[in-house]
Coordinates of C-alpha atoms and ligand atoms in Angstrom, one line a residue:
M502 CA 0.0 0.1 0.0
T503 CA 1.4 3.4 -0.9
K504 CA 1.5 6.2 1.7
D505 CA -0.6 9.2 1.2
S506 CA 1.3 12.2 -0.1
F507 CA 1.8 15.3 1.8
L508 CA -1.0 17.0 -0.4
E509 CA -3.4 14.2 0.3
R510 CA -2.9 14.4 4.0
T511 CA -3.1 18.2 4.1
V512 CA -5.9 19.0 1.6
G513 CA -7.6 15.5 1.2
Q514 CA -7.0 15.2 -2.6
P515 CA -4.1 13.7 -4.5
L516 CA -2.3 15.9 -7.1
G517 CA -4.0 14.2 -10.0
E518 CA -7.4 15.2 -8.9
L519 CA -6.4 18.8 -7.9
T520 CA -5.0 19.4 -11.4
Q521 CA -8.4 18.5 -13.0
L522 CA -10.0 21.4 -11.1
T523 CA -10.2 25.1 -12.2
S524 CA -8.0 27.5 -10.4
E525 CA -11.0 28.8 -8.4
Q526 CA -12.0 25.3 -7.4
R527 CA -8.4 24.3 -6.3
A528 CA -8.2 27.7 -4.3
G529 CA -11.5 26.6 -2.6
V530 CA -10.3 23.1 -1.8
V531 CA -7.1 24.6 -0.3
R532 CA -8.6 27.4 1.6
G533 CA -11.1 25.0 3.1
K534 CA -8.4 23.1 4.7
I535 CA -5.6 25.9 5.3
H536 CA -7.4 28.8 6.8
D537 CA -4.4 30.9 7.4
L538 CA -1.1 30.1 5.7
H539 CA 0.9 32.0 8.3
F540 CA -0.5 29.6 10.9
F541 CA -0.1 26.5 8.9
F542 CA 3.7 25.9 9.1
D543 CA 4.4 26.8 12.8
E544 CA 1.1 26.5 14.6
G545 CA 1.5 25.5 18.2
R546 CA 5.4 25.3 17.8
S547 CA 7.4 27.6 20.2
I548 CA 9.9 29.9 18.6
A549 CA 12.8 27.9 19.9
E550 CA 11.5 24.8 18.3
R551 CA 11.1 26.2 14.8
A552 CA 13.3 25.3 11.9
A553 CA 14.7 28.8 11.1
P554 CA 18.3 30.4 11.0
P555 CA 19.6 31.1 14.5
K556 CA 19.6 34.9 13.8
T557 CA 15.8 34.8 12.8
R558 CA 15.0 32.7 16.0
Q559 CA 17.0 35.0 18.3
L560 CA 15.3 38.1 16.9
A561 CA 11.8 36.5 17.0
Q562 CA 12.3 35.4 20.6
S563 CA 13.4 38.9 21.5
L564 CA 10.5 40.6 19.8
F565 CA 8.1 38.0 21.5
E566 CA 9.5 39.0 24.9
A567 CA 9.1 42.7 24.2
L568 CA 5.5 42.1 23.1
T569 CA 4.7 40.1 26.2
F570 CA 6.7 42.3 28.7
T571 CA 3.7 43.4 30.6
G572 CA 3.4 39.9 32.0
H573 CA -0.2 39.6 30.8
E574 CA -1.3 36.4 29.1
P575 CA -0.1 36.9 25.4
P576 CA -3.0 37.2 23.0
A577 CA -3.8 34.0 21.1
G578 CA -1.8 33.5 18.0
L579 CA 0.8 36.1 18.9
A580 CA 3.8 33.7 18.5
E581 CA 2.3 32.5 15.1
R582 CA 2.1 36.1 13.9
I583 CA 5.9 36.4 14.4
I584 CA 6.8 34.6 11.2
T585 CA 10.1 32.8 10.8
D586 CA 9.3 30.2 8.2
D587 CA 11.8 30.3 5.3
L588 CA 9.1 30.1 2.5
L589 CA 7.0 32.9 4.0
R590 CA 9.9 35.1 4.6
R591 CA 11.1 34.6 1.1
E592 CA 7.7 35.7 -0.3
A593 CA 8.3 39.1 1.2
D594 CA 11.4 39.7 -1.0
R595 CA 9.1 41.0 -3.7
D596 CA 5.9 43.0 -4.2
Q597 CA 2.7 41.7 -5.8
N598 CA 3.8 42.7 -9.4
V599 CA 7.5 42.8 -9.6
Y600 CA 10.3 40.3 -8.7
L601 CA 13.8 41.5 -9.5
G602 CA 15.5 38.1 -9.3
P603 CA 18.3 36.5 -7.1
L604 CA 21.0 38.9 -8.2
F605 CA 19.2 41.9 -7.0
T606 CA 17.4 40.4 -4.0
R607 CA 20.2 38.1 -2.6
R608 CA 23.5 39.6 -3.8
L609 CA 23.1 43.4 -4.3
T610 CA 20.6 43.7 -1.3
R611 CA 19.3 41.4 1.4
A612 CA 15.6 41.5 0.4
V613 CA 14.4 38.5 2.5
P614 CA 13.5 39.9 5.9
D615 CA 14.9 38.1 9.0
L616 CA 11.5 37.9 10.4
V617 CA 8.0 39.2 9.5
F618 CA 5.5 40.3 12.2
Q619 CA 1.8 40.8 11.7
P620 CA 0.7 43.1 14.4
A621 CA -3.0 43.1 15.3
S622 CA -3.2 46.3 17.2
A623 CA -1.8 49.8 17.5
N624 CA 0.0 48.8 20.8
E625 CA 1.6 45.8 19.1
C626 CA 2.9 48.1 16.3
S627 CA 4.2 50.6 18.8
V628 CA 6.1 47.9 20.8
A629 CA 7.6 46.5 17.6
L630 CA 8.8 50.0 16.4
A631 CA 10.4 50.7 19.8
W632 CA 11.9 47.3 19.9
A633 CA 13.5 47.7 16.5
R634 CA 14.8 51.1 17.4
R635 CA 16.4 49.8 20.6
F636 CA 18.1 46.9 18.9
G637 CA 19.0 48.7 15.7
V638 CA 16.9 46.3 13.6
P639 CA 15.9 47.7 10.1
I640 CA 12.2 48.0 9.6
T641 CA 10.2 47.7 6.3
L642 CA 6.4 48.5 6.3
R643 CA 4.3 46.2 4.1
G644 CA 0.7 47.0 3.2
A645 CA -0.6 45.0 0.4
A646 CA 2.8 45.2 -1.5
S647 CA 1.0 46.3 -4.7
T648 CA 2.9 49.5 -5.4
A649 CA 5.4 47.7 -7.6
M650 CA 8.3 50.1 -6.8
G651 CA 9.9 47.8 -4.1
G652 CA 9.0 50.2 -1.2
A653 CA 7.6 47.2 0.8
V654 CA 10.6 45.1 0.2
P655 CA 13.7 45.2 2.7
N656 CA 17.2 46.3 1.4
D657 CA 19.0 44.8 4.5
G658 CA 16.9 42.1 6.0
G659 CA 15.5 43.0 9.5
L660 CA 11.9 43.2 10.5
T661 CA 9.0 43.5 8.0
L662 CA 5.9 44.7 9.6
D663 CA 3.0 43.2 7.5
L664 CA 0.1 45.4 8.3
S665 CA -2.6 43.2 6.7
R666 CA -4.3 42.3 10.0
L667 CA -5.2 46.0 10.7
E668 CA -8.0 45.8 8.3
T669 CA -10.8 47.7 10.0
V670 CA -13.3 49.8 8.1
E671 CA -15.5 51.9 10.3
I672 CA -18.1 54.0 8.7
D673 CA -19.5 57.3 10.2
A674 CA -22.3 57.9 7.6
A675 CA -23.6 61.1 9.4
G676 CA -20.1 62.6 9.6
R677 CA -19.4 61.5 6.0
V678 CA -16.1 59.8 7.0
A679 CA -14.8 56.2 7.1
V680 CA -11.9 55.2 9.3
I681 CA -9.8 52.8 7.4
G682 CA -7.1 50.6 8.9
A683 CA -3.6 50.3 7.4
G684 CA -4.2 46.8 6.1
A685 CA -7.7 47.3 4.6
R686 CA -7.7 46.7 0.9
L687 CA -9.6 48.8 -1.6
R688 CA -11.8 46.0 -2.8
T689 CA -13.1 45.4 0.7
I690 CA -13.4 49.0 1.4
H691 CA -15.5 49.6 -1.8
Q692 CA -17.7 46.6 -0.9
T693 CA -18.2 47.6 2.7
L694 CA -19.1 51.2 1.6
A695 CA -21.3 50.1 -1.2
Q696 CA -23.4 47.9 1.1
R697 CA -24.3 51.1 3.0
G698 CA -25.0 53.0 -0.3
L699 CA -21.6 55.0 0.2
A700 CA -18.4 55.4 -1.8
L701 CA -14.9 56.8 -1.3
S702 CA -14.7 60.3 -2.9
A703 CA -11.5 59.4 -4.8
Y704 CA -9.5 56.1 -5.1
P705 CA -6.7 54.5 -7.3
S706 CA -7.5 52.1 -10.1
N707 CA -6.2 49.3 -8.0
L708 CA -8.4 47.0 -6.0
G709 CA -5.6 44.9 -4.5
G710 CA -3.7 47.6 -2.6
T711 CA -4.5 49.4 0.7
L712 CA -6.0 53.0 0.8
V713 CA -3.4 53.9 3.4
G714 CA -0.7 52.7 1.1
W715 CA -2.1 54.8 -1.6
F716 CA -2.1 57.9 0.7
V717 CA 1.5 57.4 1.8
T718 CA 2.7 57.0 -1.8
G719 CA 1.3 60.4 -2.6
G720 CA -1.5 58.9 -4.7
I721 CA -3.6 60.6 -7.4
G722 CA -6.4 58.5 -8.7
L723 CA -9.8 58.4 -10.0
N724 CA -12.1 61.4 -9.4
A725 CA -9.0 63.6 -8.9
F726 CA -10.3 66.4 -11.1
A727 CA -13.3 67.0 -8.9
R728 CA -12.0 65.6 -5.5
G729 CA -8.3 66.1 -5.6
R730 CA -5.3 63.9 -4.5
A731 CA -5.4 61.1 -1.9
L732 CA -4.2 63.8 0.6
D733 CA -7.2 66.0 -0.2
T734 CA -9.6 63.2 1.0
V735 CA -8.0 62.6 4.3
R736 CA -9.5 64.3 7.3
A737 CA -7.2 62.8 9.9
A738 CA -4.3 60.2 10.1
D739 CA -3.2 58.2 13.2
V740 CA 0.5 57.7 13.0
L741 CA 3.1 56.0 15.1
L742 CA 6.6 57.8 15.0
P743 CA 9.7 55.7 14.8
G744 CA 10.0 55.7 18.6
G745 CA 6.3 54.3 18.9
E746 CA 4.6 57.7 19.9
H747 CA 1.0 57.7 18.7
L748 CA -0.1 61.1 17.1
R749 CA -3.2 62.1 15.2
F750 CA -2.8 64.7 12.5
H751 CA -6.0 66.6 11.6
D752 CA -6.5 68.2 8.2
D753 CA -6.8 71.7 9.8
G754 CA -3.3 71.3 11.3
R755 CA -4.3 70.3 14.9
L756 CA -2.2 67.5 16.4
D757 CA -3.3 65.1 19.1
V758 CA -0.3 64.0 21.1
P759 CA 0.2 61.7 24.0
E760 CA 0.4 63.2 27.5
D761 CA 0.8 61.0 30.6
R762 CA -1.8 58.3 29.9
H763 CA -4.1 60.6 28.0
R764 CA -4.1 62.6 24.7
R765 CA -4.1 66.3 24.3
T766 CA -5.0 68.3 21.2
L767 CA -2.6 71.0 20.2
P768 CA -3.6 73.9 18.0
A769 CA -1.9 74.0 14.6
D770 CA 0.6 76.8 15.6
E771 CA 1.9 74.7 18.5
A772 CA 2.4 71.4 16.6
A773 CA 6.0 72.3 15.3
R774 CA 7.2 73.0 18.8
W775 CA 6.0 69.5 20.1
F776 CA 8.1 67.8 17.5
E777 CA 11.2 69.8 18.2
S778 CA 10.9 69.4 21.9
N779 CA 10.6 65.6 21.3
G780 CA 13.7 65.3 19.1
Y781 CA 11.8 65.1 15.7
A782 CA 11.8 67.5 12.7
P783 CA 8.3 69.1 12.5
L784 CA 5.8 66.9 10.4
T785 CA 2.5 67.7 8.9
L786 CA -0.3 65.7 7.2
A787 CA 1.1 66.7 3.9
D788 CA 4.4 65.4 4.7
L789 CA 3.0 62.0 5.3
A790 CA 1.5 61.8 1.9
G791 CA 4.5 60.6 -0.1
S792 CA 6.6 59.5 2.9
E793 CA 6.4 55.8 2.0
G794 CA 6.9 54.7 5.4
A795 CA 10.1 56.7 6.1
L796 CA 8.6 59.1 8.7
G797 CA 6.3 56.7 10.6
L798 CA 3.7 54.0 10.5
V799 CA 0.2 55.3 9.5
L800 CA -2.2 53.1 11.5
Q801 CA -5.4 54.4 10.1
V802 CA -6.8 57.3 8.1
S803 CA -10.3 59.1 8.3
V804 CA -11.3 59.8 4.8
K805 CA -14.3 61.6 3.1
I806 CA -17.1 59.4 1.7
E807 CA -20.1 60.3 -0.1
P808 CA -23.4 58.7 -1.3
R809 CA -22.6 56.0 -4.0
P810 CA -23.0 57.9 -7.3
A811 CA -24.5 57.2 -10.8
I812 CA -21.7 58.1 -13.1
G813 CA -22.4 60.1 -16.4
A814 CA -19.7 59.3 -18.9
F815 CA -18.7 60.7 -22.2
L816 CA -16.0 59.6 -24.7
L817 CA -15.3 62.5 -27.1
S818 CA -13.3 62.0 -30.4
F819 CA -11.3 64.8 -32.0
E820 CA -9.4 65.4 -35.2
S821 CA -6.2 66.0 -33.4
E822 CA -4.5 66.1 -30.0
A823 CA -4.4 70.0 -30.2
R824 CA -8.1 70.1 -30.7
A825 CA -8.7 67.7 -27.7
L826 CA -6.4 69.9 -25.5
E827 CA -8.4 73.0 -26.5
A828 CA -11.6 71.2 -25.4
A829 CA -9.9 70.2 -22.1
A830 CA -9.0 73.9 -21.5
W831 CA -12.6 74.9 -22.3
I832 CA -13.9 72.3 -19.8
E833 CA -11.6 73.6 -17.1
R834 CA -11.9 77.3 -17.8
D835 CA -15.5 78.0 -18.9
A836 CA -17.8 75.0 -18.9
T837 CA -17.4 74.1 -15.2
R838 CA -19.2 77.2 -14.3
G839 CA -22.1 76.0 -16.4
F840 CA -22.4 72.5 -15.4
G841 CA -20.2 71.6 -12.5
T842 CA -16.8 70.1 -12.2
P843 CA -16.2 66.7 -13.9
A844 CA -14.9 63.9 -11.8
N845 CA -12.3 63.0 -14.4
V846 CA -11.0 64.6 -17.6
K847 CA -8.5 62.2 -19.4
L848 CA -6.6 62.7 -22.7
F849 CA -6.3 59.4 -24.7
S850 CA -3.9 59.3 -27.6
A851 CA -5.1 57.7 -30.8
S852 CA -2.6 54.9 -30.3
H853 CA -3.9 54.4 -26.7
L854 CA -7.4 53.9 -27.8
R855 CA -6.3 51.7 -30.7
H856 CA -4.7 49.4 -28.1
V857 CA -7.7 49.5 -25.9
R858 CA -9.9 48.6 -28.8
A859 CA -7.6 45.8 -29.7
V860 CA -7.9 44.3 -26.2
W861 CA -11.7 44.6 -26.3
A862 CA -11.7 42.7 -29.6
D863 CA -9.7 39.9 -28.1
E864 CA -11.3 36.6 -27.8
A865 CA -10.9 36.4 -24.0
T866 CA -13.0 39.5 -23.6
K867 CA -15.8 38.9 -25.9
A868 CA -17.9 37.5 -23.2
W869 CA -18.3 41.1 -21.9
R870 CA -20.8 41.6 -24.7
A871 CA -23.0 39.0 -23.2
Q872 CA -22.9 40.6 -19.7
P873 CA -22.1 44.3 -19.7
S874 CA -24.3 45.1 -16.9
A875 CA -22.2 43.4 -14.4
M876 CA -19.7 46.2 -14.7
S877 CA -21.8 49.1 -15.8
T878 CA -24.4 48.9 -13.0
G879 CA -22.0 48.5 -10.2
E880 CA -23.8 45.1 -9.1
R881 CA -20.3 43.9 -8.1
M882 CA -20.4 46.3 -5.2
L883 CA -18.2 49.0 -6.8
P884 CA -18.2 52.6 -6.0
W885 CA -21.0 53.6 -8.4
T886 CA -24.6 52.5 -8.7
R887 CA -24.6 52.6 -12.5
I888 CA -23.0 54.3 -15.5
V889 CA -25.2 56.3 -17.8
G890 CA -24.0 56.8 -21.4
P891 CA -24.3 60.1 -23.5
A892 CA -27.5 59.1 -25.3
E893 CA -29.6 58.7 -22.2
L894 CA -28.1 62.0 -21.0
G895 CA -29.2 63.9 -24.0
A896 CA -26.0 64.2 -26.0
P897 CA -26.0 64.2 -29.9
I898 CA -24.3 60.8 -30.7
S899 CA -22.0 60.5 -33.6
R900 CA -22.9 57.6 -36.0
E901 CA -20.1 58.3 -38.5
Q902 CA -16.6 56.8 -38.4
D903 CA -14.9 58.7 -35.6
H904 CA -12.2 61.3 -36.1
G905 CA -9.6 59.2 -34.4
G906 CA -7.0 61.9 -33.8
A907 CA -7.3 61.9 -30.1
Y908 CA -9.9 61.3 -27.4
L909 CA -11.1 63.0 -24.1
F910 CA -12.9 61.0 -21.6
V911 CA -15.1 63.1 -19.3
D912 CA -17.3 61.8 -16.4
F913 CA -19.5 63.2 -13.7
L914 CA -20.5 62.1 -10.3
D915 CA -23.9 64.0 -10.6
L916 CA -26.3 63.2 -13.4
D917 CA -27.7 66.7 -13.5
A918 CA -24.3 68.1 -14.3
A919 CA -23.7 65.3 -16.8
R920 CA -27.0 66.3 -18.5
A921 CA -25.9 69.9 -18.6
F922 CA -22.7 68.9 -20.1
A923 CA -24.4 66.7 -22.7
R924 CA -26.4 69.9 -23.8
G925 CA -23.3 72.0 -23.9
V926 CA -20.9 69.7 -25.6
V927 CA -22.0 70.8 -29.1
A928 CA -20.4 74.2 -28.3
A929 CA -17.0 72.6 -27.3
P930 CA -14.0 73.8 -29.2
G931 CA -12.7 71.0 -31.7
A932 CA -16.2 69.9 -32.7
P933 CA -16.0 66.5 -30.9
Q934 CA -17.9 63.5 -31.9
V935 CA -19.6 61.8 -28.9
L936 CA -19.2 58.1 -28.9
E937 CA -22.0 56.3 -27.2
D938 CA -21.0 52.7 -26.3
E939 CA -17.4 53.3 -25.7
S940 CA -18.2 56.0 -23.2
V941 CA -19.9 53.5 -20.9
R942 CA -17.2 50.8 -21.4
I943 CA -14.3 53.1 -20.7
A944 CA -16.0 54.2 -17.4
A945 CA -17.0 50.8 -16.4
E946 CA -13.5 49.1 -16.9
R947 CA -11.6 51.5 -14.7
F948 CA -10.4 48.6 -12.5
K949 CA -9.6 46.4 -15.3
P950 CA -8.1 43.8 -15.4
Q951 CA -8.5 43.2 -11.8
Q952 CA -12.3 43.4 -11.7
S953 CA -13.2 41.5 -14.9
P954 CA -14.0 37.9 -14.5
H955 CA -13.6 37.6 -18.2
S956 CA -9.9 38.4 -18.2
C957 CA -9.4 35.5 -15.9
R958 CA -11.4 33.3 -18.0
G959 CA -8.9 33.8 -20.9
R960 CA -6.0 32.5 -18.9
R961 CA -8.0 29.4 -17.5
R962 CA -8.0 26.2 -19.4
S963 CA -11.5 26.0 -20.8
R964 CA -13.5 22.7 -20.8
R965 CA -15.8 23.9 -23.3
P966 CA -15.4 23.5 -27.0
R967 CA -13.7 26.6 -28.4
A968 CA -16.6 27.4 -30.7
T969 CA -18.9 28.1 -27.8
L970 CA -16.8 31.0 -26.8
S971 CA -16.9 32.7 -30.0
M972 CA -20.1 34.9 -30.4
P973 CA -21.6 36.7 -33.4
K974 CA -20.3 40.2 -33.7
P975 CA -22.9 42.7 -32.5
T976 CA -23.3 45.7 -34.6
S977 CA -22.5 48.1 -31.6
W978 CA -21.5 47.6 -28.0
P979 CA -24.4 47.0 -25.6
T980 CA -25.4 50.1 -23.5
A981 CA -25.6 50.4 -19.8
R982 CA -28.7 48.9 -18.2
R983 CA -31.2 51.4 -17.2
S984 CA -32.8 51.1 -13.9
Ligands
FAD2454 C1 -3.3 48.0 -10.9 C2 -2.9 49.1 -10.1 C3 -3.4 50.3 -10.4 C4 -2.9 51.5 -9.6 N1 -3.6 52.7 -9.8 C5 -3.1 53.8 -9.1 C6 -3.7 55.1 -9.4 O1 -4.7 55.1 -10.2 N2 -3.2 56.1 -8.7 C7 -2.2 56.0 -7.8 O2 -1.9 57.0 -7.2 N3 -1.6 54.8 -7.5 C8 -2.0 53.7 -8.2 N4 -1.4 52.4 -8.0 C9 -0.5 52.4 -7.0 C10 -1.1 51.8 -5.7 O3 -2.5 51.8 -5.8 C11 -0.9 52.4 -4.4 O4 0.5 52.6 -4.3 C12 -1.3 51.3 -3.4 O5 -2.6 51.6 -3.1 C13 -0.3 51.1 -2.3 O6 -0.8 50.3 -1.4 P1 -0.1 49.0 -0.8 O7 -0.7 48.7 0.5 O8 0.0 47.9 -1.8 O9 1.4 49.7 -0.5 P2 2.7 48.9 -0.4 O10 3.2 48.5 -1.8 O11 2.6 47.7 0.6 O12 3.7 50.0 0.2 C14 4.0 51.2 -0.5 C15 5.0 52.0 0.3 O13 4.4 52.6 1.3 C16 4.8 52.1 2.7 N5 3.6 51.8 3.6 C17 2.6 50.9 3.3 N6 1.8 51.0 4.2 C18 2.2 51.9 5.1 C19 1.6 52.4 6.4 N7 0.5 51.9 6.9 N8 2.3 53.4 6.9 C20 3.4 54.0 6.4 N9 4.1 53.4 5.3 C21 3.4 52.4 4.7 C22 5.6 50.9 2.4 O14 6.8 50.8 3.2 C23 6.1 51.3 0.9 O15 7.2 52.0 0.9 C24 -1.9 51.4 -8.7 C25 -1.2 50.0 -8.5 C26 -1.7 48.9 -9.2 C27 -1.2 47.6 -9.0

């Protein structure tokens, strides 16, 4: 009799059976058995018993002692959240999108952290920062590691603080703010808000990253034309300085500082003095936007939220880039007085749109034609209720071949403003053509490829005969569903 393989013992299925499943089914089987990969390798094993390099074990033991210094019973799972396993530490030598290879990560830098800690509270973060400072251990902060610039990857080993467990999303609908923890990812934030009929006022075109990571990388994203940068949407930020002091920065310059066991709010003109008297250079909320973890750990931010909007969207075609730019200047200078500020004004070159259209024409995305409403109505708990195209808004639609010199995409978070724009667009410089179906699709696919199930379908081995995937070519793109 042959012995069960490791895979069979762990997930209950042999490799042969698993490979017959789709990737989603495989993920379901594995997730059903392994609830938390970080606990899987070392659950219940003391740090001293683990298979890890001596330096890693020694640092892990020292951090564990610092975290349990008070003598209170350690919270359940604390030891497991100090990760020493080789495989898991090596995963932290890259971000989600870029791996620079062993020459860079092993020879030129030491990109594998000596240990990873997943704090579950502000206090644990604070203790870990103070511990690292005391023992001279380099620290790297890691949100969702989606920035693709290597900021979440160490240069010289040390401690990586993986903030993914700080994933709270608290909504104050009356105050029009949400308090978002450092580990909360944008997909979850959009879903949580959408369930309450709310949406972020601005956000990046990234569902896998964190909102706090977007703020500290100086983000500018969707709705920036109307709502500004990430910084402009932040009302307050809770921050731990490198020594572990917990501060709150308000958008009007006030600063909450620790005092004895309480907190005191300083007026804006006293904030700089507090930093100087505590051995730090003065810091403001604006300094944190773009600080990329170098100035402190942002625990949470309070951000502006608003009712989940219906979006009115327009794709305009021009003879040349110069004419599209004239129209963009007109929108900014004159038209906003008449119909309100658009959420986004984007210039697309002719070659950009040619590539977008080539992707749309691709086999793998043809299924979108059968199911456009999934994206254009926000059914998938996205930050809009539906996307309304130019025809429904009353704009004159071009039926001719489009100019194709350059394009402007313009959208509004207010349908009355969008209707006013639809009426006024005939007077825009550059005599733009208004393209109906592509207006809706460009707006709907702002998170693509991450949001589209069809882009995944293209990569998965299909069990269906190929012919069933190919559909008759429609004469035009489907329009958004009307409610
Ligand atoms: C598909 C895609 C689309 C994107 N679209 C946009 C866009 O439209 N606009 C835009 O501006 N950006 C965009 N980005 C960039 C990305 O959205 C943001 O940089 C992202 O939200 C970062 O979050 P993160 O948790 O992944 O950060 P990470 O990659 O984990 O970290 C980024 C940096 O911030 C530091 N850091 C992380 N968390 C904290 C914290 N809590 N406190 C202090 N420092 C911290 C890290 O040390 C690192 O230096 C996009 C990225 C992708 C992959």
